[in-house]
Short mmCIF file of C-alpha atoms (C1' of nucleotides) in Angstrom, two decimals:
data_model
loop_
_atom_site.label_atom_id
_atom_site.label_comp_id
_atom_site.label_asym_id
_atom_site.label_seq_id
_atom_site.Cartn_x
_atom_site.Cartn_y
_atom_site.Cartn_z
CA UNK A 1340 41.89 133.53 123.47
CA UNK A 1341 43.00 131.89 120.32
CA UNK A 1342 43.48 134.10 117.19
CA UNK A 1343 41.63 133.03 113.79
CA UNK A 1344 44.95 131.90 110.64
CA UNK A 1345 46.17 134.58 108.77
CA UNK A 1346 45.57 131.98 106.01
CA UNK A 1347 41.99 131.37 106.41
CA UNK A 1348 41.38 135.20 105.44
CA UNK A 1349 43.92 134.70 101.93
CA UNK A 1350 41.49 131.25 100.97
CA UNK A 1351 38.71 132.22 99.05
CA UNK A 1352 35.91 130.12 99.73
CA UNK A 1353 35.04 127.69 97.30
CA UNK A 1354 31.97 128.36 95.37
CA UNK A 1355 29.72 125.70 95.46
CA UNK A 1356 27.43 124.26 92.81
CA UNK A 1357 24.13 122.74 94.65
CA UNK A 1358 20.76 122.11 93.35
CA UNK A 1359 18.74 125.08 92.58
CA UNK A 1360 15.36 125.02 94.02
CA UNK A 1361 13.81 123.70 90.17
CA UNK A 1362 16.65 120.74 90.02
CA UNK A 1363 15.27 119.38 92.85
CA UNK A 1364 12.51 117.53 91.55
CA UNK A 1365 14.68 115.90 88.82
CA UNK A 1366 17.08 114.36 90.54
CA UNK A 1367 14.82 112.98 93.01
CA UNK A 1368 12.71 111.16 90.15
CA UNK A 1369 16.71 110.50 88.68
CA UNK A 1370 17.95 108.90 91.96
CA UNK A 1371 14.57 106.98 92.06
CA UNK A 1372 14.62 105.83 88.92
CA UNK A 1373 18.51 104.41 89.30
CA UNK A 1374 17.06 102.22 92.15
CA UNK A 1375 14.31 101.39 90.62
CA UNK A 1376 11.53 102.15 93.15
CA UNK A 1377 8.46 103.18 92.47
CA UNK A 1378 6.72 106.28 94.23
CA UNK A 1379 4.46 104.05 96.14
CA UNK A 1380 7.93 101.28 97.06
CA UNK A 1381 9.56 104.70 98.09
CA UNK A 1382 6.52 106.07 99.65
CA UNK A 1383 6.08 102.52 101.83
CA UNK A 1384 9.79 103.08 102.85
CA UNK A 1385 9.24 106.50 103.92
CA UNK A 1386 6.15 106.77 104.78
CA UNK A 1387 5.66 110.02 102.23
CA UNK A 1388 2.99 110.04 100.22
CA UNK A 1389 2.84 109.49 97.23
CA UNK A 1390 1.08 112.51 95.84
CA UNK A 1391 3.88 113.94 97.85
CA UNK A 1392 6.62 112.65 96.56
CA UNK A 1393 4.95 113.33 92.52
CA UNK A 1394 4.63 116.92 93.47
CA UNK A 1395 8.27 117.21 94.39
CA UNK A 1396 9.49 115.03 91.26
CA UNK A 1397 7.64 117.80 89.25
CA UNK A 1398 8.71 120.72 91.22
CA UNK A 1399 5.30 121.74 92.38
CA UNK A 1400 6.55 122.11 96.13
CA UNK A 1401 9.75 122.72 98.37
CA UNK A 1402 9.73 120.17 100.92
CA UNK A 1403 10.50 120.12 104.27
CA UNK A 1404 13.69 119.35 105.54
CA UNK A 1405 11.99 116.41 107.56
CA UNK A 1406 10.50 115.11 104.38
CA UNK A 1407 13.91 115.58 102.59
CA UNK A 1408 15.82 113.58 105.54
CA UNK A 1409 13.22 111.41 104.96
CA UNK A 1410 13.45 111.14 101.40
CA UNK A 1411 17.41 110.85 101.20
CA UNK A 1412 17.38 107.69 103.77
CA UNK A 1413 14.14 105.94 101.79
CA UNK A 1414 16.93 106.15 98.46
CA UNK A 1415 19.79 105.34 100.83
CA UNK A 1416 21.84 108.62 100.51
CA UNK A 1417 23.55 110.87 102.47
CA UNK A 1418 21.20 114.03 102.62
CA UNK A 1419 24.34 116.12 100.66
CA UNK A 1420 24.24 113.54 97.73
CA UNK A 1421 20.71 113.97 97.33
CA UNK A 1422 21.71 117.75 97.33
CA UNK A 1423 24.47 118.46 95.65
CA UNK A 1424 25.03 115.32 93.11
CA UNK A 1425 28.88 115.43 93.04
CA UNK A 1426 30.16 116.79 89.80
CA UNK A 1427 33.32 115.26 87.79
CA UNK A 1428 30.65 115.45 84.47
CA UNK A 1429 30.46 118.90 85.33
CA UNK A 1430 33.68 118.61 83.66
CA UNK A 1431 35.72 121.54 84.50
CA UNK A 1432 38.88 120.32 84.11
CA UNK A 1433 41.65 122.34 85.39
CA UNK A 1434 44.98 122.28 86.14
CA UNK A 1435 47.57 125.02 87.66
CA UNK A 1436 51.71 124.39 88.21
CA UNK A 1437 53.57 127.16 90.05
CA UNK A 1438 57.13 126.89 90.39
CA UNK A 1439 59.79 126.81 93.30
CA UNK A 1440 59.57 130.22 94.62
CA UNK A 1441 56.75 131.61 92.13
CA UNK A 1442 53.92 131.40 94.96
CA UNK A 1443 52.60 134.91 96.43
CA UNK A 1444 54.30 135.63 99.06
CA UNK A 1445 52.90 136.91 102.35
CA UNK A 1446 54.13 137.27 105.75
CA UNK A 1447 52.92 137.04 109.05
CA UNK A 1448 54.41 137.39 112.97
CA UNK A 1449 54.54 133.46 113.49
CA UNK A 1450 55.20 132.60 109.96
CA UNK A 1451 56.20 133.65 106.31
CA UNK A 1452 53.98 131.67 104.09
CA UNK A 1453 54.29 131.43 99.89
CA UNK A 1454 51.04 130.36 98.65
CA UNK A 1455 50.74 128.47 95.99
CA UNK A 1456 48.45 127.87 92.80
CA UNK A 1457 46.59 131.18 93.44
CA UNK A 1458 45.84 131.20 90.03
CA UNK A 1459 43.23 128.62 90.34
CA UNK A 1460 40.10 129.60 92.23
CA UNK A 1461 37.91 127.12 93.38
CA UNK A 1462 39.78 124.52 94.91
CA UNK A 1463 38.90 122.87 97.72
CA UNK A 1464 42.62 122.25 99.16
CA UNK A 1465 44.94 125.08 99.94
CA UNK A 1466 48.58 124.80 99.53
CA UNK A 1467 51.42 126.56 100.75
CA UNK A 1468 55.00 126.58 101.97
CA UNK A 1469 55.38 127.95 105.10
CA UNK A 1470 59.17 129.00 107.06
CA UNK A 1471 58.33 129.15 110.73
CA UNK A 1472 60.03 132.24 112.22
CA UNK A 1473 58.82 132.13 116.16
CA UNK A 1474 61.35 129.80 118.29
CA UNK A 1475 59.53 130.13 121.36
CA UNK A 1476 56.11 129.52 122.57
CA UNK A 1477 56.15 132.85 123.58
CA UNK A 1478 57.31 134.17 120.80
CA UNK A 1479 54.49 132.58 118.44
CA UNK A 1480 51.41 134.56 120.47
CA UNK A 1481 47.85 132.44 120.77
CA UNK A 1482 47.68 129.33 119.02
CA UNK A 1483 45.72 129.56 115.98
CA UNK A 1484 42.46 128.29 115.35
CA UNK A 1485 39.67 128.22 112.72
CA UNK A 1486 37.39 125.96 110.69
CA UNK A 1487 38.70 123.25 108.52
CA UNK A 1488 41.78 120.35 108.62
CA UNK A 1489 45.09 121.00 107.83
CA UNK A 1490 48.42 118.62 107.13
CA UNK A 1491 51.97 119.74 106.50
CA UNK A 1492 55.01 117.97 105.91
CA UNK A 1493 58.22 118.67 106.67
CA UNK A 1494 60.94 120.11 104.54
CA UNK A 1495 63.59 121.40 106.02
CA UNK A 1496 64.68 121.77 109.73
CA UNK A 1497 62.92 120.82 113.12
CA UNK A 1498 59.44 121.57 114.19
CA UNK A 1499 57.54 121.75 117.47
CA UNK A 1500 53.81 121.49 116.72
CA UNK A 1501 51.82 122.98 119.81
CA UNK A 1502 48.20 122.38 120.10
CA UNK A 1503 45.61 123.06 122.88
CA UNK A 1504 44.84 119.29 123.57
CA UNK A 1505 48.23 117.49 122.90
CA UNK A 1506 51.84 117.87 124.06
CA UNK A 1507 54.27 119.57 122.08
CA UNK A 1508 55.35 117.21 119.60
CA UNK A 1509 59.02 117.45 117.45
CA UNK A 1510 58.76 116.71 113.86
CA UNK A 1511 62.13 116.11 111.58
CA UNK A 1512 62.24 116.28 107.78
CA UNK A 1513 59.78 114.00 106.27
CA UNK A 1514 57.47 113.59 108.82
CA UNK A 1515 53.77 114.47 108.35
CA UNK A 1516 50.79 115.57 110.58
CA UNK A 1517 47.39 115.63 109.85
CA UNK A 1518 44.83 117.96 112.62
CA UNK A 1519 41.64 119.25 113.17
CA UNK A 1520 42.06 123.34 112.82
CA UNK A 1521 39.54 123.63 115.18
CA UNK A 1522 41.72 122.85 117.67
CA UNK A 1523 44.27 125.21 118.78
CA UNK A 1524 47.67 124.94 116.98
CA UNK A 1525 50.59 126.51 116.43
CA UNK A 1526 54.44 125.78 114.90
CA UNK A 1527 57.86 126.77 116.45
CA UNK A 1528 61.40 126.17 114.54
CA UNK A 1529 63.60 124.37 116.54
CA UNK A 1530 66.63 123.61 115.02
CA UNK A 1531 69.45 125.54 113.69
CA UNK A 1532 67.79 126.81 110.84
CA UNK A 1533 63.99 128.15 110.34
CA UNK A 1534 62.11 125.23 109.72
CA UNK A 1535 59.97 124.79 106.33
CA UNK A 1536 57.08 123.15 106.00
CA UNK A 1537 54.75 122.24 102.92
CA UNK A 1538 51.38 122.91 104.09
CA UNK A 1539 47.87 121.94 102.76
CA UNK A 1540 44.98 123.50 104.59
CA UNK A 1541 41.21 122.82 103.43
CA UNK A 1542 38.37 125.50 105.43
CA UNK A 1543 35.16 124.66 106.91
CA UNK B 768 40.13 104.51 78.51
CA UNK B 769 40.97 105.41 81.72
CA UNK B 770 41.42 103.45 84.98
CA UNK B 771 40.12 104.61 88.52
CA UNK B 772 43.94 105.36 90.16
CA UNK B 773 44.65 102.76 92.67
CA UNK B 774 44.51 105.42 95.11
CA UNK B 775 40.86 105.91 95.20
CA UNK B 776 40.43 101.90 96.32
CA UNK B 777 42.90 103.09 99.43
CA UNK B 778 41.25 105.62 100.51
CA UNK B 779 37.89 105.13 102.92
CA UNK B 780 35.29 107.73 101.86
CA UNK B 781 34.86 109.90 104.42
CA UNK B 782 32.02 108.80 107.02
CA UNK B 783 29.22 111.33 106.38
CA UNK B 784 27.28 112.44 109.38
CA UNK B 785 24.74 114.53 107.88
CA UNK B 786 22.01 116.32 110.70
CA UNK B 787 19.19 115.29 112.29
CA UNK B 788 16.33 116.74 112.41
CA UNK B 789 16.61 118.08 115.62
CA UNK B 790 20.45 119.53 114.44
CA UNK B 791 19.50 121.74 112.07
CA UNK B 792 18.55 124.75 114.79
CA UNK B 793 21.62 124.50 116.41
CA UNK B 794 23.44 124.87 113.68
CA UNK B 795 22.11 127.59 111.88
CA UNK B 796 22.10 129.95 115.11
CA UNK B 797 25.85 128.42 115.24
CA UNK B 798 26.84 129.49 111.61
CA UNK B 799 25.00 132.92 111.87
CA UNK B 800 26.89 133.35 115.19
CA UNK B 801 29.89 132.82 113.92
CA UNK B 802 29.36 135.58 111.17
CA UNK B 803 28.14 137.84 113.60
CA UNK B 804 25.11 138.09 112.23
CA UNK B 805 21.71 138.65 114.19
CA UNK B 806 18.40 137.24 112.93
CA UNK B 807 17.20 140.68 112.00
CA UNK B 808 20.58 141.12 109.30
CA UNK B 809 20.23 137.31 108.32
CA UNK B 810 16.78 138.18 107.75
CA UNK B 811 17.64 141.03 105.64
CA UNK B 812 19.79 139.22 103.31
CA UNK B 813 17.65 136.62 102.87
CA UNK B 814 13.91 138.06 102.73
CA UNK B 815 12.92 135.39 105.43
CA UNK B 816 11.40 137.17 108.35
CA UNK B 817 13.00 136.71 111.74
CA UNK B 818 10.11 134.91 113.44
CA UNK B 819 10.85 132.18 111.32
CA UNK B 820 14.47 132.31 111.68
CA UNK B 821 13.99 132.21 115.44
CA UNK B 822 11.38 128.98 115.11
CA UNK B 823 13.49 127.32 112.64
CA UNK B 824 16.73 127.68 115.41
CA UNK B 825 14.70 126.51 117.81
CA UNK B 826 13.65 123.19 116.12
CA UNK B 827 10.09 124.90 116.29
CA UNK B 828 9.05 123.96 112.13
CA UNK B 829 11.26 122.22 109.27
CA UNK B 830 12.05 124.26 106.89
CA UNK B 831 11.11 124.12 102.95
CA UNK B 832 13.95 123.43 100.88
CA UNK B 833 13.40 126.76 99.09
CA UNK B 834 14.08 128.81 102.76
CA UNK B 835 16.99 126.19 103.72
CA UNK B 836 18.77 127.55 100.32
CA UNK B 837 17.77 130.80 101.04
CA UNK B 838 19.40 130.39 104.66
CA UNK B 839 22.35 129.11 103.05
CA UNK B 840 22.98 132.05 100.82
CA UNK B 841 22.28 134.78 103.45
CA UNK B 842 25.31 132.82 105.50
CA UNK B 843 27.64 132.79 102.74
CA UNK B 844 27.90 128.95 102.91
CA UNK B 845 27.15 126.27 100.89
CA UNK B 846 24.25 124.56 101.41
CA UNK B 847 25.98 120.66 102.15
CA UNK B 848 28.19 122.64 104.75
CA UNK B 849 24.59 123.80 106.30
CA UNK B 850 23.10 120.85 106.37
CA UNK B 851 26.19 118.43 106.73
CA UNK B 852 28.85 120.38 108.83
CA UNK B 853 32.03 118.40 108.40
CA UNK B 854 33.27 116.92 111.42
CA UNK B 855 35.90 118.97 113.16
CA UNK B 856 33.45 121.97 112.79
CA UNK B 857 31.96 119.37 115.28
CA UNK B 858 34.70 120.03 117.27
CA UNK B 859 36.18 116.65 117.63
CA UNK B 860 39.78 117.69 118.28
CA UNK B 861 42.28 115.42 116.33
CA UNK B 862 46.00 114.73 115.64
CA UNK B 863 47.94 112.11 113.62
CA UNK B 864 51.69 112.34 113.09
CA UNK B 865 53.75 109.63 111.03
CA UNK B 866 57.50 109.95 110.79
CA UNK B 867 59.30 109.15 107.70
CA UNK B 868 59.28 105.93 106.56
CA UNK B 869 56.72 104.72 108.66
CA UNK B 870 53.30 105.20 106.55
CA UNK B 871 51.41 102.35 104.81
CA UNK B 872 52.92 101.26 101.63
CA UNK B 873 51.47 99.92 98.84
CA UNK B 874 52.98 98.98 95.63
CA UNK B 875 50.89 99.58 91.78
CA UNK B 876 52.07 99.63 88.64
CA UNK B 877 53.45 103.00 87.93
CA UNK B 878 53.46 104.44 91.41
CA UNK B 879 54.94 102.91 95.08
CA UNK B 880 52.92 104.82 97.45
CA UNK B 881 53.79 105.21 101.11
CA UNK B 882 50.19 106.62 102.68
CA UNK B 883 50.23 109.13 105.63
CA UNK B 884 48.33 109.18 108.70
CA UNK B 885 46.51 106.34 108.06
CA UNK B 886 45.40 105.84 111.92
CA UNK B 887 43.12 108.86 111.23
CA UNK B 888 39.61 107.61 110.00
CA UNK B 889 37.22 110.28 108.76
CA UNK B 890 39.72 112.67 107.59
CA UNK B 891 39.19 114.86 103.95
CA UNK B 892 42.12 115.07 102.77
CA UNK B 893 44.57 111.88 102.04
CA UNK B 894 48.27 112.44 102.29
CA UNK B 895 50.79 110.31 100.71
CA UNK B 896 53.97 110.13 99.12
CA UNK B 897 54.46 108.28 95.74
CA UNK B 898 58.20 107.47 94.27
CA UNK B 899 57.39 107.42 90.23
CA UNK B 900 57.82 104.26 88.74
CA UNK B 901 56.96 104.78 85.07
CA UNK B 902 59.56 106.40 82.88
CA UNK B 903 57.49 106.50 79.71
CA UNK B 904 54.15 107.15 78.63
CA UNK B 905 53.57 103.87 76.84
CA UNK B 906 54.94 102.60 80.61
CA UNK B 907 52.42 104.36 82.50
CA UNK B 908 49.75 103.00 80.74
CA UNK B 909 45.70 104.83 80.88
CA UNK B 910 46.08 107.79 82.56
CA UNK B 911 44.26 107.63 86.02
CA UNK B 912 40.75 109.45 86.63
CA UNK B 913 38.75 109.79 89.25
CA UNK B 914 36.28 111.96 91.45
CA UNK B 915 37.81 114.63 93.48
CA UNK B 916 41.15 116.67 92.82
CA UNK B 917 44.54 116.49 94.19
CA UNK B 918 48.11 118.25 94.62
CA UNK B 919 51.81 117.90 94.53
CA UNK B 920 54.87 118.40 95.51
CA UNK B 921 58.25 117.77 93.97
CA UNK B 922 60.85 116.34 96.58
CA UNK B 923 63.11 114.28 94.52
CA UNK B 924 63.90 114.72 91.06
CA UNK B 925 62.25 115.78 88.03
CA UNK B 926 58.25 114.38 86.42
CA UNK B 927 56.54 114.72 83.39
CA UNK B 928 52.96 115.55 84.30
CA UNK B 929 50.57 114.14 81.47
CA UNK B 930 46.69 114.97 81.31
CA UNK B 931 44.26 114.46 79.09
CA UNK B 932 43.71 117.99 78.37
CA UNK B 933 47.37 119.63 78.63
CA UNK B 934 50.44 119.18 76.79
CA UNK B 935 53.07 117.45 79.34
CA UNK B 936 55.04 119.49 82.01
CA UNK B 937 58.04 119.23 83.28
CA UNK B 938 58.32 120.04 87.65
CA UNK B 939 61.23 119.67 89.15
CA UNK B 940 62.26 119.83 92.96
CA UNK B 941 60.32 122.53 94.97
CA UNK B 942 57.46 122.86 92.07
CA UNK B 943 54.02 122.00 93.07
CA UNK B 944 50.81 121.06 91.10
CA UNK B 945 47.00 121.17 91.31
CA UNK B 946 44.80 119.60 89.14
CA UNK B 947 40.79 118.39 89.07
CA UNK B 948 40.99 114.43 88.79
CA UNK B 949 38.41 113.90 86.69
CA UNK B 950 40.62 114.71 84.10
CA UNK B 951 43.00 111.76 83.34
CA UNK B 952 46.48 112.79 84.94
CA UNK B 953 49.81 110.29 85.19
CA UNK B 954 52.91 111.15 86.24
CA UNK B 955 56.42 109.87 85.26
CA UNK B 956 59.80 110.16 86.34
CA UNK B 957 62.09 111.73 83.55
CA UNK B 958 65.34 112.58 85.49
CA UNK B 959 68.42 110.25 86.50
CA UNK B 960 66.30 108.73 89.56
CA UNK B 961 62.95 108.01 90.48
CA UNK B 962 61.07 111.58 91.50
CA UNK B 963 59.80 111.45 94.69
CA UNK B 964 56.28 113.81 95.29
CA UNK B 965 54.24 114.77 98.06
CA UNK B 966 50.70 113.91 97.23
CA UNK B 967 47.50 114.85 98.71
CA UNK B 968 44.68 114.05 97.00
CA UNK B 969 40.74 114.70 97.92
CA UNK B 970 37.84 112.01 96.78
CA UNK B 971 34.58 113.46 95.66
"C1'" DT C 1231 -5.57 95.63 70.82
"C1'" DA C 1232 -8.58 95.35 74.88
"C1'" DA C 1233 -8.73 94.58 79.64
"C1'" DA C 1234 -6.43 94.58 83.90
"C1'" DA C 1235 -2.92 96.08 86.75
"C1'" DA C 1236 0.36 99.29 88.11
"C1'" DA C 1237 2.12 103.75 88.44
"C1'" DT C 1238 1.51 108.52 88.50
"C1'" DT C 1239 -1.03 112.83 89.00
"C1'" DA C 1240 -5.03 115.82 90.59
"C1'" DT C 1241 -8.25 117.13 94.20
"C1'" DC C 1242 -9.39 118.72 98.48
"C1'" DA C 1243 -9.29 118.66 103.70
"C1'" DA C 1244 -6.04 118.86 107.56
"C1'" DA C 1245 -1.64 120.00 109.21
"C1'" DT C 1246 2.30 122.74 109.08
"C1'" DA C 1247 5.26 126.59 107.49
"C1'" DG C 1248 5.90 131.49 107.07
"C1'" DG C 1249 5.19 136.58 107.87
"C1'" DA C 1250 3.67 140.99 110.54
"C1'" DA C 1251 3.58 142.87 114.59
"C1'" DA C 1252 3.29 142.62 119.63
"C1'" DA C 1253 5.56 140.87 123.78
"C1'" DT C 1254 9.42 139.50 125.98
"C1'" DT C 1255 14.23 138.99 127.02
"C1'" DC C 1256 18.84 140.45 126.68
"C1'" DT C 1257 22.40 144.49 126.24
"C1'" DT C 1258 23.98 148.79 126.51
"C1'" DT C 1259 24.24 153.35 128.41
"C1'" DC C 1260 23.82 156.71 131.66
"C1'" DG D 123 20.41 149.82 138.76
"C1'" DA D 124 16.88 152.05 135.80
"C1'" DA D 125 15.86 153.41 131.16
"C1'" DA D 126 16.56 152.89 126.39
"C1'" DG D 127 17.70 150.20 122.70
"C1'" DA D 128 18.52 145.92 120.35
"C1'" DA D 129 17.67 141.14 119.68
"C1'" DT D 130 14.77 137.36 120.09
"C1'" DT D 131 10.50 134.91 120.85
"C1'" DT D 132 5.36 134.64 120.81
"C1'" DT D 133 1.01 135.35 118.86
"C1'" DC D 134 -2.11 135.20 115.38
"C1'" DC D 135 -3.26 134.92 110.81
"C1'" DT D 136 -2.40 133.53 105.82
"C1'" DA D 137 -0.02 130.64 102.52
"C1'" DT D 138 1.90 126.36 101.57
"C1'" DT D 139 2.76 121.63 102.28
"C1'" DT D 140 1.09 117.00 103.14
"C1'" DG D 141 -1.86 112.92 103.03
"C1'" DA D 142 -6.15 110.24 101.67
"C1'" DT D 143 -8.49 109.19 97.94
"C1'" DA D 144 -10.19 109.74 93.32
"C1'" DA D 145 -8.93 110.33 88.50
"C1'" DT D 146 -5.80 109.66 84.98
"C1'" DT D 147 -2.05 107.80 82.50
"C1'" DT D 148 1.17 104.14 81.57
"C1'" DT D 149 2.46 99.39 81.48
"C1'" DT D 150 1.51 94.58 81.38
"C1'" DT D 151 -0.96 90.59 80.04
"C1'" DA D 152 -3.94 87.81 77.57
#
DNA sequence: TAAAAAATTATCAAATAGGAAAATTCTTTC
DNA sequence: GAAAGAATTTTCCTATTTGATAATTTTTTA
């Protein structure tokens, strides 16, 4: 049975900033407005009615997820953009620099990982440098596997990436790979040295 | 003002396959599963009784929008990732490798990109490696901004990271960076050769 | 500015969601 | 493998949402 990344447990999820239930109503009528429908041109597309749809503009009722689903493809927009407009005005600018070897360190039976830009909570992408101790399949244990993608590139050394639905593939310095976490996967060193890999994971 | 970074043009959003209807029970009894919750505890946290838990996983009534964000909460996820699990969560098992040299390149003013597994479609985050062009501010020109954040990585030589809201920083080799990208960022190259980074960056 | 048209909101009946508790199914324990 | 316990589903009833239509407000037109 595969065995969940050490990582995933270190990555704090990131906190997310949807609609609350009152916003709801807003940026319907906002999103409306922008396309400049009417309640009874979107009401026609999505056969809502319009008292409907002026009750949710003015936050009078929660509706259904059909009549949201609804809703979202009468505006043309993916369900989540309805949901959670995408920030950027939010505004929170941010930015975090750690230096060579400054990372927290942390170490686990396949791999010893220094993770980097702790500081910053939040973020969506998780880097990290990882030196890849196992050398044998063996060795390594049960592939991991958990929610999310992941890429790494290669820094230093040779690398055998195992997964549960592909062949073992070698990387060399300066290759990259890009994978599903879902699916089982694991890295081996394989050259003379311990391998080390720059590693970017992003959860669920 | 700022210009979008070329980068954004490059990079397909990512294919949004939100739920159906018919979706939504199977994956709420798959995310409470997963936290090892039973409808009684989900119920708990969330002051939703488990009778309508259990009709809402089996596709039995659609939800308000006021109990899906309640449902969301008592799982500890964000609402989108309820509604809009990413794929991969899916399960559609996935892996791209490109070897050095061989990614996409693509040539802009202050930046020669090479972009990383390009063959993969639908992926989050967008690997790449840039070689800095610009040597000066005045050279760089507006400082790039755009929707999403990004890292990266110092391989080669040593860059001046400006922002709009930081004094410059120097990174050299083995120094890595994380910043939102709504906030105007540029990078130059201030040592005897071009700096090479590892970029990832992730739209929206 | 008055009248007409369009858009939005209020009203009320019908349909659907949501909760309490009983009934059933699934797990554990002996 | 039966009994006990836990988890889930069903039942039945109340609260809320939804749609048709009427009333109101806003916009357009003459």
């Amino acid at each position: 049975m595969p065995r969940p990344a050490p990582v995933a447990d270190l990555i704090e999820p990131r906190s997310y900033r949807g609609l609350d239930a009152s916003e709801l109503g807003r940026r319907l009528r906002e999103l409306r407005k922008q396309r400049k429908q009417t309640q009874g041109a979107l009401s026609r597309r999505t056969g809502i009615a319009t008292s409907t749809i002026s009750k949710v503009e003015n936050n009078q009722l929660s509706p259904s997820f059909e009549t949201l689903l609804r809703l979202a493809e009468g505006l043309d927009v993916a369900l989540t953009e309805l949901l959670a407009p995408r920030d950027g005005s939010g505004g929170l600018t941010r930015l975090c620099v750690t230096r060579e070897g400054q990372g927290r360190h942390h170490e686990t039976q396949p791999y010893h990982y220094e993770i980097l830009c702790t500081e910053l909570v939040n973020k969506r992408m998780h880097p990290l440098i990882a030196r890849l101790k196992a050398r044998s399949r063996t060795e390594f244990g049960e592939l991991f596997h958990h929610p999310g993608e992941e890429l790494f590139y290669v820094l230093e050394g040779e690398v055998e990436l195992h997964t549960e639905h592909y062949g073992p593939t070698r990387l060399a310095k300066g290759d990259c790979a890009y994978l599903d976490s879902t699916m089982g996967h694991g890295c081996l060193s394989v050259g003379a040295e311990d391998a080390l890999v720059f590693w970017v994971s992003i959860v669920s």
